Amino acid sequence: MKKEFVVIGLGRFGGSIVRSLTDQGMEVMAIDQDEDKVNEFSSIASHAVVADSTDESVLKSLGIRNFDHVIVAIGDDIQSSVLTTLMLKEIGVKKITVKAQNDYHEKVLRKIGANQVVHPERDMGRRIAHNIISNNVLDYLELSDEHSIVEIVASERLSGNSLIDLDIRAQFGINIVAIKREKDIIVSPQADEQIRVGDILIVIGADTDINRFEKKVL
């Protein structure tokens, strides 16, 4: 079954979500108050609508409560973001993800029932900073304020060692959940799997433990 999404707010963040979901074959309704933005997405989204998302009667008329997931990607207008989230919750939307401007905004959103809150600018900044600091880090995904998944390129210092030799979980408290090797991916690698130079290790754990691992072995 195709999932059905609504994206409210067609700025850079909301627009990129509409494009990504559409590329993956999902049904997407795109909503904004700006007619020019709506026109821009009329040929991309399944439906593109000019609407005021803070008006409960408008949301009801669009049948938004029947969609699987609503993403509130409103830009700098925190009041509209909060009111829209509140309306969505009141009309019974199952899952609501909201873009937050800051930590205070996030607290309010969580109190009124947002299922997920994202900080795209902050998270992207952390991701870029992390990648700049370490030449071996290819990608970085924040799971929480203290935990992440990181893709690390194996150095010569790791080459030839098996996972049991390195004893990474005991030494650093982190887990290698997969190894990308050229076109293959080894999910849940065995303890005797030997690491090769250039392998991409997909590591999950606390940020402090991942940082210790990077400094010690890379």
PDB file of C-alpha atoms in Angstrom:
ATOM      1  CA  MET A   1       0.000   0.000   0.000  1.00  0.00           C
ATOM      2  CA  LYS A   2       1.248   3.466  -0.889  1.00  0.00           C
ATOM      3  CA  LYS A   3       1.427   5.772   2.078  1.00  0.00           C
ATOM      4  CA  GLU A   4      -0.232   9.162   1.796  1.00  0.00           C
ATOM      5  CA  PHE A   5       1.518  12.278   3.079  1.00  0.00           C
ATOM      6  CA  VAL A   6       0.728  15.950   3.507  1.00  0.00           C
ATOM      7  CA  VAL A   7       3.519  18.535   3.533  1.00  0.00           C
ATOM      8  CA  ILE A   8       2.531  21.966   4.869  1.00  0.00           C
ATOM      9  CA  GLY A   9       5.007  24.719   3.996  1.00  0.00           C
ATOM     10  CA  LEU A  10       6.883  24.604   0.702  1.00  0.00           C
ATOM     11  CA  GLY A  11      10.134  26.354   1.570  1.00  0.00           C
ATOM     12  CA  ARG A  12      13.500  24.685   1.023  1.00  0.00           C
ATOM     13  CA  PHE A  13      12.929  22.003   3.682  1.00  0.00           C
ATOM     14  CA  GLY A  14       9.293  21.248   2.856  1.00  0.00           C
ATOM     15  CA  GLY A  15       9.987  21.344  -0.873  1.00  0.00           C
ATOM     16  CA  SER A  16      12.819  18.829  -0.569  1.00  0.00           C
ATOM     17  CA  ILE A  17      10.539  16.470   1.384  1.00  0.00           C
ATOM     18  CA  VAL A  18       7.836  16.716  -1.289  1.00  0.00           C
ATOM     19  CA  ARG A  19      10.370  15.883  -4.003  1.00  0.00           C
ATOM     20  CA  SER A  20      11.904  12.985  -2.046  1.00  0.00           C
ATOM     21  CA  LEU A  21       8.558  11.413  -1.162  1.00  0.00           C
ATOM     22  CA  THR A  22       7.287  11.794  -4.727  1.00  0.00           C
ATOM     23  CA  ASP A  23      10.489  10.245  -6.108  1.00  0.00           C
ATOM     24  CA  GLN A  24       9.801   7.235  -3.881  1.00  0.00           C
ATOM     25  CA  GLY A  25       6.335   6.841  -5.391  1.00  0.00           C
ATOM     26  CA  MET A  26       4.336   8.208  -2.461  1.00  0.00           C
ATOM     27  CA  GLU A  27       1.099  10.172  -2.683  1.00  0.00           C
ATOM     28  CA  VAL A  28       1.795  13.719  -1.508  1.00  0.00           C
ATOM     29  CA  MET A  29      -0.487  16.699  -0.939  1.00  0.00           C
ATOM     30  CA  ALA A  30       1.558  19.918  -0.857  1.00  0.00           C
ATOM     31  CA  ILE A  31       0.073  22.948   0.934  1.00  0.00           C
ATOM     32  CA  ASP A  32       1.217  26.563   1.234  1.00  0.00           C
ATOM     33  CA  GLN A  33      -0.372  29.994   1.477  1.00  0.00           C
ATOM     34  CA  ASP A  34       1.908  31.281  -1.281  1.00  0.00           C
ATOM     35  CA  GLU A  35       0.293  30.634  -4.667  1.00  0.00           C
ATOM     36  CA  ASP A  36       3.619  30.842  -6.530  1.00  0.00           C
ATOM     37  CA  LYS A  37       5.110  28.064  -4.376  1.00  0.00           C
ATOM     38  CA  VAL A  38       2.014  25.921  -4.841  1.00  0.00           C
ATOM     39  CA  ASN A  39       2.211  26.409  -8.614  1.00  0.00           C
ATOM     40  CA  GLU A  40       5.868  25.343  -8.519  1.00  0.00           C
ATOM     41  CA  PHE A  41       4.878  22.002  -6.958  1.00  0.00           C
ATOM     42  CA  SER A  42       1.661  21.423  -8.904  1.00  0.00           C
ATOM     43  CA  SER A  43       3.483  19.187 -11.404  1.00  0.00           C
ATOM     44  CA  ILE A  44       5.513  17.377  -8.699  1.00  0.00           C
ATOM     45  CA  ALA A  45       3.067  16.584  -5.870  1.00  0.00           C
ATOM     46  CA  SER A  46      -0.074  14.471  -6.322  1.00  0.00           C
ATOM     47  CA  HIS A  47      -2.089  17.524  -5.207  1.00  0.00           C
ATOM     48  CA  ALA A  48      -0.928  21.084  -4.568  1.00  0.00           C
ATOM     49  CA  VAL A  49      -3.260  23.402  -2.671  1.00  0.00           C
ATOM     50  CA  VAL A  50      -3.235  27.074  -1.659  1.00  0.00           C
ATOM     51  CA  ALA A  51      -4.579  27.024   1.902  1.00  0.00           C
ATOM     52  CA  ASP A  52      -4.294  28.505   5.391  1.00  0.00           C
ATOM     53  CA  SER A  53      -3.252  25.587   7.596  1.00  0.00           C
ATOM     54  CA  THR A  54      -4.247  27.420  10.792  1.00  0.00           C
ATOM     55  CA  ASP A  55      -7.923  27.280   9.723  1.00  0.00           C
ATOM     56  CA  GLU A  56      -9.473  24.098  11.107  1.00  0.00           C
ATOM     57  CA  SER A  57     -12.381  24.137   8.655  1.00  0.00           C
ATOM     58  CA  VAL A  58      -9.934  24.260   5.721  1.00  0.00           C
ATOM     59  CA  LEU A  59      -7.963  21.278   7.068  1.00  0.00           C
ATOM     60  CA  LYS A  60     -11.183  19.317   7.518  1.00  0.00           C
ATOM     61  CA  SER A  61     -12.403  20.170   4.012  1.00  0.00           C
ATOM     62  CA  LEU A  62      -9.126  18.816   2.573  1.00  0.00           C
ATOM     63  CA  GLY A  63      -9.670  15.499   4.375  1.00  0.00           C
ATOM     64  CA  ILE A  64      -6.273  15.717   6.065  1.00  0.00           C
ATOM     65  CA  ARG A  65      -7.210  13.405   8.935  1.00  0.00           C
ATOM     66  CA  ASN A  66      -7.336  10.537   6.390  1.00  0.00           C
ATOM     67  CA  PHE A  67      -3.652  10.867   5.467  1.00  0.00           C
ATOM     68  CA  ASP A  68      -1.034   8.622   7.093  1.00  0.00           C
ATOM     69  CA  HIS A  69       1.452  11.327   8.023  1.00  0.00           C
ATOM     70  CA  VAL A  70       1.498  15.135   8.005  1.00  0.00           C
ATOM     71  CA  ILE A  71       4.788  17.066   7.932  1.00  0.00           C
ATOM     72  CA  VAL A  72       4.574  20.679   9.138  1.00  0.00           C
ATOM     73  CA  ALA A  73       7.506  22.405   7.457  1.00  0.00           C
ATOM     74  CA  ILE A  74       6.453  26.014   8.066  1.00  0.00           C
ATOM     75  CA  GLY A  75       9.451  28.360   7.964  1.00  0.00           C
ATOM     76  CA  ASP A  76       9.974  31.215  10.412  1.00  0.00           C
ATOM     77  CA  ASP A  77       6.384  31.662  11.604  1.00  0.00           C
ATOM     78  CA  ILE A  78       6.440  29.788  14.917  1.00  0.00           C
ATOM     79  CA  GLN A  79       2.862  30.821  15.765  1.00  0.00           C
ATOM     80  CA  SER A  80       1.513  29.300  12.534  1.00  0.00           C
ATOM     81  CA  SER A  81       3.588  26.163  13.115  1.00  0.00           C
ATOM     82  CA  VAL A  82       2.159  25.719  16.629  1.00  0.00           C
ATOM     83  CA  LEU A  83      -1.435  26.512  15.630  1.00  0.00           C
ATOM     84  CA  THR A  84      -1.257  24.161  12.644  1.00  0.00           C
ATOM     85  CA  THR A  85       0.095  21.324  14.819  1.00  0.00           C
ATOM     86  CA  LEU A  86      -2.658  21.930  17.358  1.00  0.00           C
ATOM     87  CA  MET A  87      -5.366  21.855  14.656  1.00  0.00           C
ATOM     88  CA  LEU A  88      -3.955  18.648  13.156  1.00  0.00           C
ATOM     89  CA  LYS A  89      -3.954  16.985  16.566  1.00  0.00           C
ATOM     90  CA  GLU A  90      -7.513  18.103  17.267  1.00  0.00           C
ATOM     91  CA  ILE A  91      -8.890  16.753  13.996  1.00  0.00           C
ATOM     92  CA  GLY A  92      -7.253  13.358  14.646  1.00  0.00           C
ATOM     93  CA  VAL A  93      -4.216  13.137  12.354  1.00  0.00           C
ATOM     94  CA  LYS A  94      -2.354   9.874  13.161  1.00  0.00           C
ATOM     95  CA  LYS A  95       1.256  11.035  12.813  1.00  0.00           C
ATOM     96  CA  ILE A  96       2.614  14.595  12.841  1.00  0.00           C
ATOM     97  CA  THR A  97       6.239  15.583  12.213  1.00  0.00           C
ATOM     98  CA  VAL A  98       7.111  19.254  12.714  1.00  0.00           C
ATOM     99  CA  LYS A  99      10.138  21.375  11.877  1.00  0.00           C
ATOM    100  CA  ALA A 100      11.300  23.336  14.941  1.00  0.00           C
ATOM    101  CA  GLN A 101      13.170  26.628  14.951  1.00  0.00           C
ATOM    102  CA  ASN A 102      14.720  26.183  18.393  1.00  0.00           C
ATOM    103  CA  ASP A 103      14.553  24.122  21.598  1.00  0.00           C
ATOM    104  CA  TYR A 104      11.737  26.236  23.094  1.00  0.00           C
ATOM    105  CA  HIS A 105       9.658  25.735  19.947  1.00  0.00           C
ATOM    106  CA  GLU A 106      10.297  21.976  20.227  1.00  0.00           C
ATOM    107  CA  LYS A 107       9.101  21.893  23.854  1.00  0.00           C
ATOM    108  CA  VAL A 108       5.834  23.565  22.869  1.00  0.00           C
ATOM    109  CA  LEU A 109       5.355  21.232  19.886  1.00  0.00           C
ATOM    110  CA  ARG A 110       5.889  18.131  22.009  1.00  0.00           C
ATOM    111  CA  LYS A 111       3.467  19.383  24.677  1.00  0.00           C
ATOM    112  CA  ILE A 112       0.699  19.837  22.131  1.00  0.00           C
ATOM    113  CA  GLY A 113       1.206  16.377  20.651  1.00  0.00           C
ATOM    114  CA  ALA A 114       3.736  16.405  17.787  1.00  0.00           C
ATOM    115  CA  ASN A 115       4.952  12.817  17.297  1.00  0.00           C
ATOM    116  CA  GLN A 116       8.330  13.838  15.927  1.00  0.00           C
ATOM    117  CA  VAL A 117      10.220  17.152  15.956  1.00  0.00           C
ATOM    118  CA  VAL A 118      13.145  17.846  13.634  1.00  0.00           C
ATOM    119  CA  HIS A 119      15.769  20.599  13.570  1.00  0.00           C
ATOM    120  CA  PRO A 120      17.041  20.426   9.964  1.00  0.00           C
ATOM    121  CA  GLU A 121      19.412  23.405  10.161  1.00  0.00           C
ATOM    122  CA  ARG A 122      20.909  22.399  13.517  1.00  0.00           C
ATOM    123  CA  ASP A 123      21.205  18.733  12.575  1.00  0.00           C
ATOM    124  CA  MET A 124      22.793  19.516   9.215  1.00  0.00           C
ATOM    125  CA  GLY A 125      25.246  21.848  10.951  1.00  0.00           C
ATOM    126  CA  ARG A 126      26.273  19.085  13.375  1.00  0.00           C
ATOM    127  CA  ARG A 127      26.565  16.623  10.519  1.00  0.00           C
ATOM    128  CA  ILE A 128      28.818  18.906   8.481  1.00  0.00           C
ATOM    129  CA  ALA A 129      30.954  19.762  11.511  1.00  0.00           C
ATOM    130  CA  HIS A 130      31.381  16.086  12.318  1.00  0.00           C
ATOM    131  CA  ASN A 131      32.399  15.289   8.736  1.00  0.00           C
ATOM    132  CA  ILE A 132      34.859  18.208   8.607  1.00  0.00           C
ATOM    133  CA  ILE A 133      36.603  17.151  11.822  1.00  0.00           C
ATOM    134  CA  SER A 134      37.257  13.557  10.727  1.00  0.00           C
ATOM    135  CA  ASN A 135      38.436  12.622   7.227  1.00  0.00           C
ATOM    136  CA  ASN A 136      37.299   9.054   7.893  1.00  0.00           C
ATOM    137  CA  VAL A 137      33.662   9.930   8.611  1.00  0.00           C
ATOM    138  CA  LEU A 138      31.484   9.721   5.493  1.00  0.00           C
ATOM    139  CA  ASP A 139      28.084  10.280   7.007  1.00  0.00           C
ATOM    140  CA  TYR A 140      26.504  11.058  10.350  1.00  0.00           C
ATOM    141  CA  LEU A 141      22.907  10.601  11.459  1.00  0.00           C
ATOM    142  CA  GLU A 142      21.786  11.919  14.829  1.00  0.00           C
ATOM    143  CA  LEU A 143      19.425   9.533  16.647  1.00  0.00           C
ATOM    144  CA  SER A 144      19.096  11.699  19.758  1.00  0.00           C
ATOM    145  CA  ASP A 145      21.048  14.420  21.540  1.00  0.00           C
ATOM    146  CA  GLU A 146      23.593  11.823  22.658  1.00  0.00           C
ATOM    147  CA  HIS A 147      23.455   8.912  20.171  1.00  0.00           C
ATOM    148  CA  SER A 148      24.249   8.620  16.475  1.00  0.00           C
ATOM    149  CA  ILE A 149      24.836   6.284  13.553  1.00  0.00           C
ATOM    150  CA  VAL A 150      28.103   7.032  11.767  1.00  0.00           C
ATOM    151  CA  GLU A 151      29.686   5.687   8.570  1.00  0.00           C
ATOM    152  CA  ILE A 152      33.450   5.398   9.082  1.00  0.00           C
ATOM    153  CA  VAL A 153      36.048   4.377   6.493  1.00  0.00           C
ATOM    154  CA  ALA A 154      38.352   1.684   7.882  1.00  0.00           C
ATOM    155  CA  SER A 155      41.992   2.785   8.075  1.00  0.00           C
ATOM    156  CA  GLU A 156      45.118   0.633   7.733  1.00  0.00           C
ATOM    157  CA  ARG A 157      45.261   0.428  11.529  1.00  0.00           C
ATOM    158  CA  LEU A 158      42.024  -1.582  11.491  1.00  0.00           C
ATOM    159  CA  SER A 159      42.887  -3.698   8.451  1.00  0.00           C
ATOM    160  CA  GLY A 160      43.440  -7.404   9.076  1.00  0.00           C
ATOM    161  CA  ASN A 161      41.732  -7.336  12.475  1.00  0.00           C
ATOM    162  CA  SER A 162      38.534  -9.258  13.097  1.00  0.00           C
ATOM    163  CA  LEU A 163      35.703  -7.754  15.114  1.00  0.00           C
ATOM    164  CA  ILE A 164      36.539 -10.109  17.976  1.00  0.00           C
ATOM    165  CA  ASP A 165      40.208  -8.985  17.858  1.00  0.00           C
ATOM    166  CA  LEU A 166      39.158  -5.361  18.186  1.00  0.00           C
ATOM    167  CA  ASP A 167      36.565  -6.114  20.887  1.00  0.00           C
ATOM    168  CA  ILE A 168      34.923  -2.821  20.022  1.00  0.00           C
ATOM    169  CA  ARG A 169      31.768  -3.305  22.074  1.00  0.00           C
ATOM    170  CA  ALA A 170      33.689  -4.027  25.289  1.00  0.00           C
ATOM    171  CA  GLN A 171      36.347  -1.346  24.730  1.00  0.00           C
ATOM    172  CA  PHE A 172      34.188   1.484  23.433  1.00  0.00           C
ATOM    173  CA  GLY A 173      30.563   0.559  24.123  1.00  0.00           C
ATOM    174  CA  ILE A 174      29.611   0.863  20.434  1.00  0.00           C
ATOM    175  CA  ASN A 175      28.385  -1.632  17.836  1.00  0.00           C
ATOM    176  CA  ILE A 176      29.319  -2.216  14.202  1.00  0.00           C
ATOM    177  CA  VAL A 177      25.913  -3.079  12.759  1.00  0.00           C
ATOM    178  CA  ALA A 178      27.029  -3.463   9.130  1.00  0.00           C
ATOM    179  CA  ILE A 179      30.052  -3.298   6.844  1.00  0.00           C
ATOM    180  CA  LYS A 180      29.866  -1.917   3.293  1.00  0.00           C
ATOM    181  CA  ARG A 181      32.497  -3.549   1.105  1.00  0.00           C
ATOM    182  CA  GLU A 182      32.526  -2.289  -2.485  1.00  0.00           C
ATOM    183  CA  LYS A 183      29.069  -3.251  -3.806  1.00  0.00           C
ATOM    184  CA  ASP A 184      28.256  -5.645  -0.957  1.00  0.00           C
ATOM    185  CA  ILE A 185      26.847  -4.940   2.482  1.00  0.00           C
ATOM    186  CA  ILE A 186      27.379  -7.329   5.389  1.00  0.00           C
ATOM    187  CA  VAL A 187      24.563  -6.854   7.893  1.00  0.00           C
ATOM    188  CA  SER A 188      25.217  -7.969  11.509  1.00  0.00           C
ATOM    189  CA  PRO A 189      28.768  -9.143  10.678  1.00  0.00           C
ATOM    190  CA  GLN A 190      30.114 -12.221  12.455  1.00  0.00           C
ATOM    191  CA  ALA A 191      32.722 -11.811  15.210  1.00  0.00           C
ATOM    192  CA  ASP A 192      35.407 -13.409  13.003  1.00  0.00           C
ATOM    193  CA  GLU A 193      34.767 -11.012  10.071  1.00  0.00           C
ATOM    194  CA  GLN A 194      38.064  -9.378   9.116  1.00  0.00           C
ATOM    195  CA  ILE A 195      38.094  -5.686   8.338  1.00  0.00           C
ATOM    196  CA  ARG A 196      39.791  -4.516   5.129  1.00  0.00           C
ATOM    197  CA  VAL A 197      41.182  -1.090   4.221  1.00  0.00           C
ATOM    198  CA  GLY A 198      38.399   0.960   2.645  1.00  0.00           C
ATOM    199  CA  ASP A 199      35.561  -0.958   4.277  1.00  0.00           C
ATOM    200  CA  ILE A 200      32.798   1.373   5.439  1.00  0.00           C
ATOM    201  CA  LEU A 201      31.850   0.553   9.016  1.00  0.00           C
ATOM    202  CA  ILE A 202      28.334   1.500  10.067  1.00  0.00           C
ATOM    203  CA  VAL A 203      28.663   2.234  13.763  1.00  0.00           C
ATOM    204  CA  ILE A 204      25.932   2.970  16.309  1.00  0.00           C
ATOM    205  CA  GLY A 205      26.452   4.273  19.832  1.00  0.00           C
ATOM    206  CA  ALA A 206      26.811   7.238  22.139  1.00  0.00           C
ATOM    207  CA  ASP A 207      28.569  10.235  20.568  1.00  0.00           C
ATOM    208  CA  THR A 208      31.259  10.277  23.267  1.00  0.00           C
ATOM    209  CA  ASP A 209      32.049   6.579  22.678  1.00  0.00           C
ATOM    210  CA  ILE A 210      32.127   6.990  18.888  1.00  0.00           C
ATOM    211  CA  ASN A 211      34.523   9.927  19.291  1.00  0.00           C
ATOM    212  CA  ARG A 212      36.810   7.816  21.519  1.00  0.00           C
ATOM    213  CA  PHE A 213      36.804   5.059  18.914  1.00  0.00           C
ATOM    214  CA  GLU A 214      37.657   7.502  16.104  1.00  0.00           C
ATOM    215  CA  LYS A 215      40.589   8.999  18.044  1.00  0.00           C
ATOM    216  CA  LYS A 216      41.978   5.625  19.091  1.00  0.00           C
ATOM    217  CA  VAL A 217      41.892   3.652  15.861  1.00  0.00           C
ATOM    218  CA  LEU A 218      41.608   6.015  12.891  1.00  0.00           C
TER     219      LEU A 218
END
